[in-house]
Structure formats: C-alpha cells, structure tokens
PDB file of C-alpha atoms in Angstrom:
ATOM      1  CA  GLY A  30      31.991 -52.445  -5.668  1.00 54.00           C
ATOM      2  CA  ALA A  31      33.733 -52.851  -9.187  1.00 78.00           C
ATOM      3  CA  GLY A  32      32.582 -49.819 -10.726  1.00 92.00           C
ATOM      4  CA  VAL A  33      30.902 -46.218 -10.347  1.00 96.00           C
ATOM      5  CA  SER A  34      26.961 -47.077  -9.673  1.00 96.00           C
ATOM      6  CA  GLN A  35      24.233 -45.098  -9.731  1.00 97.00           C
ATOM      7  CA  SER A  36      20.624 -44.933  -8.408  1.00 97.00           C
ATOM      8  CA  PRO A  37      17.999 -45.457  -9.059  1.00 97.00           C
ATOM      9  CA  SER A  38      18.515 -45.932 -13.271  1.00 96.00           C
ATOM     10  CA  ASN A  39      15.319 -44.657 -14.048  1.00 97.00           C
ATOM     11  CA  LYS A  40      13.327 -41.540 -12.334  1.00 98.00           C
ATOM     12  CA  VAL A  41       9.464 -40.213 -13.296  1.00 98.00           C
ATOM     13  CA  THR A  42       8.359 -36.882 -11.228  1.00 98.00           C
ATOM     14  CA  GLU A  43       5.779 -35.323 -11.745  1.00 97.00           C
ATOM     15  CA  LYS A  44       6.548 -31.343 -12.368  1.00 97.00           C
ATOM     16  CA  GLY A  45       7.210 -29.544  -8.974  1.00 98.00           C
ATOM     17  CA  LYS A  46       8.587 -32.404  -6.750  1.00 98.00           C
ATOM     18  CA  ASP A  47      11.736 -32.459  -5.375  1.00 98.00           C
ATOM     19  CA  VAL A  48      14.422 -35.314  -6.679  1.00 98.00           C
ATOM     20  CA  GLU A  49      17.516 -37.206  -4.885  1.00 98.00           C
ATOM     21  CA  LEU A  50      19.865 -39.182  -7.285  1.00 98.00           C
ATOM     22  CA  ARG A  51      22.785 -41.136  -5.690  1.00 98.00           C
ATOM     23  CA  CYS A  52      26.499 -42.071  -6.946  1.00 97.00           C
ATOM     24  CA  ASP A  53      28.941 -44.627  -4.935  1.00 96.00           C
ATOM     25  CA  PRO A  54      32.337 -43.909  -6.730  1.00 95.00           C
ATOM     26  CA  ILE A  55      34.822 -45.756  -6.641  1.00 93.00           C
ATOM     27  CA  SER A  56      36.443 -47.051  -3.620  1.00 91.00           C
ATOM     28  CA  GLY A  57      39.459 -44.647  -2.834  1.00 88.00           C
ATOM     29  CA  HIS A  58      38.636 -41.869  -5.967  1.00 90.00           C
ATOM     30  CA  THR A  59      38.784 -38.759  -4.370  1.00 89.00           C
ATOM     31  CA  ALA A  60      37.597 -36.874  -7.671  1.00 90.00           C
ATOM     32  CA  LEU A  61      33.557 -37.286  -8.293  1.00 93.00           C
ATOM     33  CA  TYR A  62      32.018 -35.036 -11.079  1.00 93.00           C
ATOM     34  CA  TRP A  63      28.300 -35.348 -11.817  1.00 96.00           C
ATOM     35  CA  TYR A  64      27.401 -33.913 -15.568  1.00 94.00           C
ATOM     36  CA  ARG A  65      23.876 -33.477 -17.205  1.00 95.00           C
ATOM     37  CA  GLN A  66      23.080 -35.167 -21.211  1.00 92.00           C
ATOM     38  CA  ARG A  67      20.234 -34.137 -22.571  1.00 89.00           C
ATOM     39  CA  LEU A  68      18.394 -36.376 -25.037  1.00 82.00           C
ATOM     40  CA  GLY A  69      20.783 -36.267 -28.057  1.00 73.00           C
ATOM     41  CA  GLN A  70      23.386 -33.542 -26.432  1.00 76.00           C
ATOM     42  CA  GLY A  71      26.903 -33.740 -25.025  1.00 78.00           C
ATOM     43  CA  LEU A  72      27.785 -33.814 -21.298  1.00 85.00           C
ATOM     44  CA  GLU A  73      27.090 -30.937 -19.554  1.00 89.00           C
ATOM     45  CA  PHE A  74      28.993 -29.960 -16.506  1.00 90.00           C
ATOM     46  CA  LEU A  75      27.639 -29.392 -13.208  1.00 95.00           C
ATOM     47  CA  ILE A  76      29.550 -30.036 -10.396  1.00 95.00           C
ATOM     48  CA  TYR A  77      32.945 -31.623  -8.970  1.00 92.00           C
ATOM     49  CA  PHE A  78      33.982 -32.571  -5.984  1.00 92.00           C
ATOM     50  CA  GLN A  79      37.786 -33.117  -5.410  1.00 88.00           C
ATOM     51  CA  GLY A  80      38.699 -34.886  -1.618  1.00 85.00           C
ATOM     52  CA  ASN A  81      38.513 -32.503   1.276  1.00 84.00           C
ATOM     53  CA  SER A  82      38.188 -28.830  -0.769  1.00 86.00           C
ATOM     54  CA  ALA A  83      35.377 -26.850  -1.949  1.00 89.00           C
ATOM     55  CA  PRO A  84      33.769 -28.101  -4.646  1.00 92.00           C
ATOM     56  CA  ASP A  85      33.739 -27.088  -7.988  1.00 91.00           C
ATOM     57  CA  LYS A  86      30.031 -25.498  -8.741  1.00 94.00           C
ATOM     58  CA  SER A  87      30.286 -23.494 -11.434  1.00 92.00           C
ATOM     59  CA  GLY A  88      27.737 -25.893 -13.940  1.00 93.00           C
ATOM     60  CA  LEU A  89      25.006 -25.723 -11.652  1.00 96.00           C
ATOM     61  CA  PRO A  90      22.220 -24.214 -14.008  1.00 95.00           C
ATOM     62  CA  SER A  91      20.012 -22.386 -11.191  1.00 95.00           C
ATOM     63  CA  ASP A  92      19.500 -22.409  -7.230  1.00 96.00           C
ATOM     64  CA  ARG A  93      16.838 -25.818  -7.709  1.00 98.00           C
ATOM     65  CA  PHE A  94      20.557 -28.052  -8.498  1.00 98.00           C
ATOM     66  CA  SER A  95      22.599 -28.624  -5.072  1.00 97.00           C
ATOM     67  CA  ALA A  96      25.485 -31.530  -4.330  1.00 97.00           C
ATOM     68  CA  GLU A  97      26.907 -32.869  -1.700  1.00 96.00           C
ATOM     69  CA  ARG A  98      29.566 -35.944  -0.865  1.00 95.00           C
ATOM     70  CA  THR A  99      30.436 -36.731   2.526  1.00 84.00           C
ATOM     71  CA  GLY A 100      34.021 -37.442   1.991  1.00 80.00           C
ATOM     72  CA  GLU A 101      35.478 -39.614  -0.525  1.00 80.00           C
ATOM     73  CA  SER A 102      31.995 -41.360  -0.106  1.00 89.00           C
ATOM     74  CA  VAL A 103      28.653 -41.294  -2.112  1.00 95.00           C
ATOM     75  CA  SER A 104      26.997 -38.264  -3.223  1.00 97.00           C
ATOM     76  CA  THR A 105      23.907 -36.734  -4.039  1.00 98.00           C
ATOM     77  CA  LEU A 106      22.284 -34.659  -6.696  1.00 98.00           C
ATOM     78  CA  THR A 107      19.326 -33.048  -5.765  1.00 98.00           C
ATOM     79  CA  ILE A 108      17.159 -31.062  -7.466  1.00 98.00           C
ATOM     80  CA  GLN A 109      14.272 -28.903  -6.203  1.00 98.00           C
ATOM     81  CA  ARG A 110      11.087 -27.848  -7.805  1.00 98.00           C
ATOM     82  CA  THR A 111      11.752 -30.330 -10.827  1.00 98.00           C
ATOM     83  CA  GLN A 112      10.745 -28.690 -14.490  1.00 97.00           C
ATOM     84  CA  GLN A 113      10.572 -30.574 -17.670  1.00 96.00           C
ATOM     85  CA  GLU A 114      13.594 -29.309 -18.962  1.00 95.00           C
ATOM     86  CA  ASP A 115      15.524 -31.393 -16.298  1.00 97.00           C
ATOM     87  CA  SER A 116      14.772 -34.267 -18.081  1.00 97.00           C
ATOM     88  CA  ALA A 117      17.808 -35.688 -19.197  1.00 97.00           C
ATOM     89  CA  VAL A 118      20.287 -38.746 -18.031  1.00 96.00           C
ATOM     90  CA  TYR A 119      22.273 -37.683 -14.993  1.00 98.00           C
ATOM     91  CA  LEU A 120      25.861 -39.169 -15.370  1.00 97.00           C
ATOM     92  CA  CYS A 121      28.149 -39.578 -12.660  1.00 97.00           C
ATOM     93  CA  ALA A 122      32.150 -40.091 -12.690  1.00 94.00           C
ATOM     94  CA  SER A 123      35.249 -41.115 -10.136  1.00 92.00           C
ATOM     95  CA  SER A 124      38.671 -40.483 -10.899  1.00 88.00           C
ATOM     96  CA  SER A 125      41.924 -41.015  -8.605  1.00 83.00           C
ATOM     97  CA  LEU A 126      43.465 -37.545  -7.531  1.00 73.00           C
ATOM     98  CA  ASP A 127      46.549 -38.668  -9.944  1.00 70.00           C
ATOM     99  CA  GLY A 128      44.334 -40.353 -12.579  1.00 68.00           C
ATOM    100  CA  THR A 129      43.641 -39.247 -15.724  1.00 68.00           C
ATOM    101  CA  GLU A 130      40.769 -41.667 -16.786  1.00 80.00           C
ATOM    102  CA  ALA A 131      37.348 -40.728 -15.351  1.00 86.00           C
ATOM    103  CA  PHE A 132      35.010 -43.831 -14.164  1.00 91.00           C
ATOM    104  CA  PHE A 133      31.258 -43.129 -15.736  1.00 94.00           C
ATOM    105  CA  GLY A 134      28.216 -44.705 -13.999  1.00 95.00           C
ATOM    106  CA  GLN A 135      25.697 -46.021 -16.388  1.00 94.00           C
ATOM    107  CA  GLY A 136      23.017 -43.179 -15.138  1.00 96.00           C
ATOM    108  CA  THR A 137      19.938 -41.975 -14.132  1.00 97.00           C
ATOM    109  CA  ARG A 138      17.651 -40.837 -16.575  1.00 97.00           C
ATOM    110  CA  LEU A 139      15.235 -38.280 -14.956  1.00 98.00           C
ATOM    111  CA  THR A 140      11.670 -37.811 -16.897  1.00 97.00           C
ATOM    112  CA  VAL A 141       9.840 -35.252 -15.862  1.00 97.00           C
ATOM    113  CA  VAL A 142       5.890 -34.821 -16.021  1.00 97.00           C
TER     114      VAL A 142
ATOM    115  CA  GLN B 153      33.510 -19.135 -26.217  1.00 71.00           C
ATOM    116  CA  LYS B 154      33.555 -22.379 -24.640  1.00 79.00           C
ATOM    117  CA  GLU B 155      36.842 -24.109 -23.584  1.00 88.00           C
ATOM    118  CA  VAL B 156      36.479 -27.295 -25.914  1.00 92.00           C
ATOM    119  CA  GLU B 157      34.627 -26.673 -28.970  1.00 92.00           C
ATOM    120  CA  GLN B 158      33.607 -30.178 -30.410  1.00 93.00           C
ATOM    121  CA  ASP B 159      31.172 -30.280 -33.916  1.00 87.00           C
ATOM    122  CA  PRO B 160      28.077 -32.322 -32.554  1.00 82.00           C
ATOM    123  CA  GLY B 161      27.097 -33.677 -35.359  1.00 85.00           C
ATOM    124  CA  PRO B 162      25.705 -36.415 -36.966  1.00 91.00           C
ATOM    125  CA  LEU B 163      28.448 -37.741 -39.281  1.00 94.00           C
ATOM    126  CA  SER B 164      27.981 -40.395 -41.174  1.00 96.00           C
ATOM    127  CA  VAL B 165      30.328 -42.686 -43.202  1.00 96.00           C
ATOM    128  CA  PRO B 166      29.855 -46.012 -44.881  1.00 97.00           C
ATOM    129  CA  GLU B 167      32.057 -48.841 -43.874  1.00 97.00           C
ATOM    130  CA  GLY B 168      36.082 -49.333 -43.731  1.00 97.00           C
ATOM    131  CA  ALA B 169      35.925 -45.802 -44.514  1.00 97.00           C
ATOM    132  CA  ILE B 170      38.519 -43.648 -42.358  1.00 97.00           C
ATOM    133  CA  VAL B 171      36.805 -41.269 -39.567  1.00 97.00           C
ATOM    134  CA  SER B 172      38.395 -37.897 -38.662  1.00 97.00           C
ATOM    135  CA  LEU B 173      36.817 -36.785 -35.375  1.00 97.00           C
ATOM    136  CA  ASN B 174      38.298 -33.546 -33.731  1.00 97.00           C
ATOM    137  CA  CYS B 175      38.061 -31.194 -31.048  1.00 97.00           C
ATOM    138  CA  THR B 176      40.084 -27.282 -30.669  1.00 97.00           C
ATOM    139  CA  TYR B 177      40.418 -26.099 -27.379  1.00 96.00           C
ATOM    140  CA  SER B 178      41.521 -22.135 -26.245  1.00 95.00           C
ATOM    141  CA  ASN B 179      43.096 -22.534 -22.548  1.00 92.00           C
ATOM    142  CA  SER B 180      46.979 -23.700 -23.490  1.00 91.00           C
ATOM    143  CA  ALA B 181      47.177 -24.917 -19.993  1.00 90.00           C
ATOM    144  CA  PHE B 182      45.316 -28.096 -21.232  1.00 91.00           C
ATOM    145  CA  GLN B 183      48.131 -30.630 -21.480  1.00 90.00           C
ATOM    146  CA  TYR B 184      46.631 -34.327 -21.032  1.00 90.00           C
ATOM    147  CA  PHE B 185      43.709 -35.062 -23.763  1.00 93.00           C
ATOM    148  CA  MET B 186      41.595 -37.856 -23.820  1.00 93.00           C
ATOM    149  CA  TRP B 187      39.116 -39.442 -26.084  1.00 96.00           C
ATOM    150  CA  TYR B 188      36.058 -41.450 -24.751  1.00 95.00           C
ATOM    151  CA  ARG B 189      33.229 -43.792 -27.074  1.00 96.00           C
ATOM    152  CA  GLN B 190      29.864 -43.546 -25.560  1.00 93.00           C
ATOM    153  CA  TYR B 191      27.282 -45.805 -26.780  1.00 94.00           C
ATOM    154  CA  SER B 192      23.756 -45.352 -26.390  1.00 88.00           C
ATOM    155  CA  ARG B 193      22.113 -45.570 -22.737  1.00 86.00           C
ATOM    156  CA  LYS B 194      26.065 -46.360 -21.166  1.00 90.00           C
ATOM    157  CA  GLY B 195      28.093 -44.097 -19.190  1.00 91.00           C
ATOM    158  CA  PRO B 196      31.551 -42.843 -21.255  1.00 93.00           C
ATOM    159  CA  GLU B 197      34.492 -44.944 -21.588  1.00 93.00           C
ATOM    160  CA  LEU B 198      38.221 -44.041 -22.131  1.00 92.00           C
ATOM    161  CA  LEU B 199      39.350 -45.149 -25.479  1.00 95.00           C
ATOM    162  CA  MET B 200      42.384 -43.334 -26.104  1.00 92.00           C
ATOM    163  CA  TYR B 201      44.960 -40.892 -23.666  1.00 89.00           C
ATOM    164  CA  THR B 202      47.472 -39.009 -24.720  1.00 90.00           C
ATOM    165  CA  TYR B 203      50.010 -36.697 -23.509  1.00 85.00           C
ATOM    166  CA  SER B 204      51.926 -33.564 -25.246  1.00 77.00           C
ATOM    167  CA  SER B 205      51.955 -33.243 -29.203  1.00 84.00           C
ATOM    168  CA  GLY B 206      52.431 -36.300 -31.457  1.00 87.00           C
ATOM    169  CA  ASN B 207      50.472 -39.235 -32.374  1.00 91.00           C
ATOM    170  CA  LYS B 208      49.694 -42.262 -30.470  1.00 92.00           C
ATOM    171  CA  GLU B 209      48.334 -45.564 -32.094  1.00 94.00           C
ATOM    172  CA  ASP B 210      46.868 -48.062 -30.764  1.00 94.00           C
ATOM    173  CA  GLY B 211      44.504 -50.591 -33.039  1.00 96.00           C
ATOM    174  CA  ARG B 212      42.228 -48.812 -35.669  1.00 97.00           C
ATOM    175  CA  PHE B 213      42.686 -45.836 -33.757  1.00 97.00           C
ATOM    176  CA  THR B 214      45.061 -43.008 -34.030  1.00 97.00           C
ATOM    177  CA  ALA B 215      45.034 -39.967 -31.420  1.00 96.00           C
ATOM    178  CA  GLN B 216      46.863 -37.430 -32.412  1.00 96.00           C
ATOM    179  CA  VAL B 217      47.689 -34.195 -30.497  1.00 95.00           C
ATOM    180  CA  ASP B 218      48.543 -30.655 -32.211  1.00 94.00           C
ATOM    181  CA  LYS B 219      49.140 -27.807 -29.108  1.00 92.00           C
ATOM    182  CA  SER B 220      50.857 -25.179 -31.324  1.00 92.00           C
ATOM    183  CA  SER B 221      47.312 -24.869 -33.142  1.00 94.00           C
ATOM    184  CA  LYS B 222      45.155 -25.899 -30.283  1.00 94.00           C
ATOM    185  CA  TYR B 223      43.881 -29.111 -32.012  1.00 95.00           C
ATOM    186  CA  ILE B 224      42.937 -32.787 -30.853  1.00 96.00           C
ATOM    187  CA  SER B 225      41.353 -35.399 -33.516  1.00 97.00           C
ATOM    188  CA  LEU B 226      40.692 -39.362 -33.013  1.00 97.00           C
ATOM    189  CA  PHE B 227      41.548 -41.396 -36.551  1.00 97.00           C
ATOM    190  CA  ILE B 228      39.442 -44.558 -37.318  1.00 98.00           C
ATOM    191  CA  ARG B 229      40.982 -46.282 -39.773  1.00 97.00           C
ATOM    192  CA  ASP B 230      38.826 -49.580 -41.460  1.00 97.00           C
ATOM    193  CA  SER B 231      36.035 -48.483 -39.510  1.00 97.00           C
ATOM    194  CA  GLN B 232      33.118 -50.437 -38.276  1.00 97.00           C
ATOM    195  CA  PRO B 233      28.909 -50.548 -37.519  1.00 97.00           C
ATOM    196  CA  SER B 234      30.232 -51.511 -33.941  1.00 97.00           C
ATOM    197  CA  ASP B 235      32.587 -47.814 -34.257  1.00 98.00           C
ATOM    198  CA  SER B 236      28.909 -46.637 -34.246  1.00 97.00           C
ATOM    199  CA  ALA B 237      28.478 -44.046 -30.977  1.00 96.00           C
ATOM    200  CA  THR B 238      28.778 -40.685 -29.649  1.00 93.00           C
ATOM    201  CA  TYR B 239      32.881 -39.981 -29.392  1.00 96.00           C
ATOM    202  CA  LEU B 240      33.916 -36.943 -26.393  1.00 94.00           C
ATOM    203  CA  CYS B 241      37.440 -35.210 -26.209  1.00 95.00           C
ATOM    204  CA  ALA B 242      38.507 -34.495 -22.805  1.00 92.00           C
ATOM    205  CA  MET B 243      41.250 -32.792 -21.719  1.00 91.00           C
ATOM    206  CA  LYS B 244      43.409 -31.771 -18.087  1.00 87.00           C
ATOM    207  CA  ALA B 245      45.328 -29.226 -17.566  1.00 86.00           C
ATOM    208  CA  SER B 246      47.026 -31.132 -14.224  1.00 77.00           C
ATOM    209  CA  ASN B 247      47.539 -34.820 -13.038  1.00 67.00           C
ATOM    210  CA  PHE B 248      47.240 -33.225  -9.473  1.00 66.00           C
ATOM    211  CA  GLY B 249      45.452 -31.168  -7.494  1.00 59.00           C
ATOM    212  CA  ASN B 250      42.283 -30.237  -8.261  1.00 59.00           C
ATOM    213  CA  GLU B 251      42.096 -29.826 -11.900  1.00 73.00           C
ATOM    214  CA  LYS B 252      39.074 -31.123 -12.879  1.00 79.00           C
ATOM    215  CA  LEU B 253      38.145 -33.248 -16.539  1.00 83.00           C
ATOM    216  CA  THR B 254      36.685 -30.469 -19.100  1.00 87.00           C
ATOM    217  CA  PHE B 255      34.509 -32.411 -22.248  1.00 88.00           C
ATOM    218  CA  GLY B 256      33.621 -31.486 -25.578  1.00 91.00           C
ATOM    219  CA  THR B 257      29.538 -31.920 -26.251  1.00 88.00           C
ATOM    220  CA  GLY B 258      30.399 -35.149 -27.804  1.00 92.00           C
ATOM    221  CA  THR B 259      30.161 -36.505 -31.775  1.00 94.00           C
ATOM    222  CA  ARG B 260      27.300 -38.814 -32.630  1.00 93.00           C
ATOM    223  CA  LEU B 261      28.718 -40.734 -35.259  1.00 96.00           C
ATOM    224  CA  THR B 262      26.964 -43.991 -36.789  1.00 97.00           C
ATOM    225  CA  ILE B 263      28.984 -46.827 -39.659  1.00 97.00           C
ATOM    226  CA  ILE B 264      26.750 -47.152 -42.356  1.00 97.00           C
ATOM    227  CA  PRO B 265      27.509 -51.257 -43.411  1.00 95.00           C
TER     228      PRO B 265
END
C-alpha cells in the first residue's frame, strides 16, 4: 500500500477483554513504532522495532501490553485484560533504516467500556 | 526528567500573528530535529526537518536549532486558521542503526479568525 495502514480504525471493548491492533507498515521500511495518545495529550512511546534487532520495549506501560513483528512486515500490538485507562488512540509509524521521516498511520481509537 | 520537553499549551493566537513553538532537550547526542503537525483525528505528518544548528525556512515556516542551548523552535508567520493543529517536535541521534525518534508531547495551537 501507499502508506501505513492500521486496523481496526475504531474498537470498543469491554473491560477485561483482550484486544489486538494491527499495523501494516510501508513496504521496505525496517523501523516500526507504536505510540499511544490519550485524549488531548501528546505521543507516548510504547515500543520500537528495527529490522531483526531486539525491540526497544522500554515504553510499554505494563506486562498487559505486548507487541510482535515478523521480519519487516506486519506488527500486532496486544493489550490483555483491558482497563478503562487503556482508552486512547494507538498510532503506528514506520521509517526506512536511514530515513529521518516517520510516516504515521491514522491510528486505532480504542475505547474500553 | 524527560529527554524532550514541550509545553502542551493550549496556545491560542489571532489570525496573522507570528507563532513560536519550542522544545528543549537534554540528550546532547541528538543531531536530527523534526517538527510534525497533527490535525484532529489524523496521524502526525512531517512538516520540517533540520540537521545542525541554524535556521531553515519553508514558506511561512522557519525551524531554528540552537544546539549549544539544546533548544529548538518553529516559527509560523502570517498564521492562518488552517494552521490550527497539534505540533510535535521530534529528534534523533543518528540516521543509521537502531536510533529511534524521540517525540515531545506536542503543543495544541488554535488560530482565531
């Protein structure tokens, strides 16, 4: 595809359920980021993948959060036992190895009720 | 202390005014500096990119970097209502390897017609 694609665009889930968010990066981009953005707030770094290197998980807020990426393709962010404070827009971005610009998807708006 | 500090605002200015947006950082290794613009319910998009100290101009936008003070600025001249958005600074130490982008929290800007 032409850009970073995220799905679903909106997700409403009940507290305690698990959710999976998907990110399709731009083809050939080795770097992939997940960020969280709560209503009216800035970007909160979650996790960073770069090629086959070990991911930088330093931003994951708890062990309920995990993410996977197979090679340089699709990434999945999983939130287990969702809580209301998990409600936010989850943004994915990708960039090339020597690129400065990170291209963002439209985000997944997660609402935990 | 966060690596990148940015005043979240909100900042409201009248149409036509000059806007000044700023970030400070603590990591002297940062060499690449970017400004992203995020419209409501959209992903951020790259607005300006600079490397090294000094000014870079693009139309009504000027990005300024002062590495000695660890301070970057974005100036918007002749501000328009369409400039109303959240502006995020981002920076990176290297264009190679496993360096990830580090974002500020963003400043919400409103231009009043």
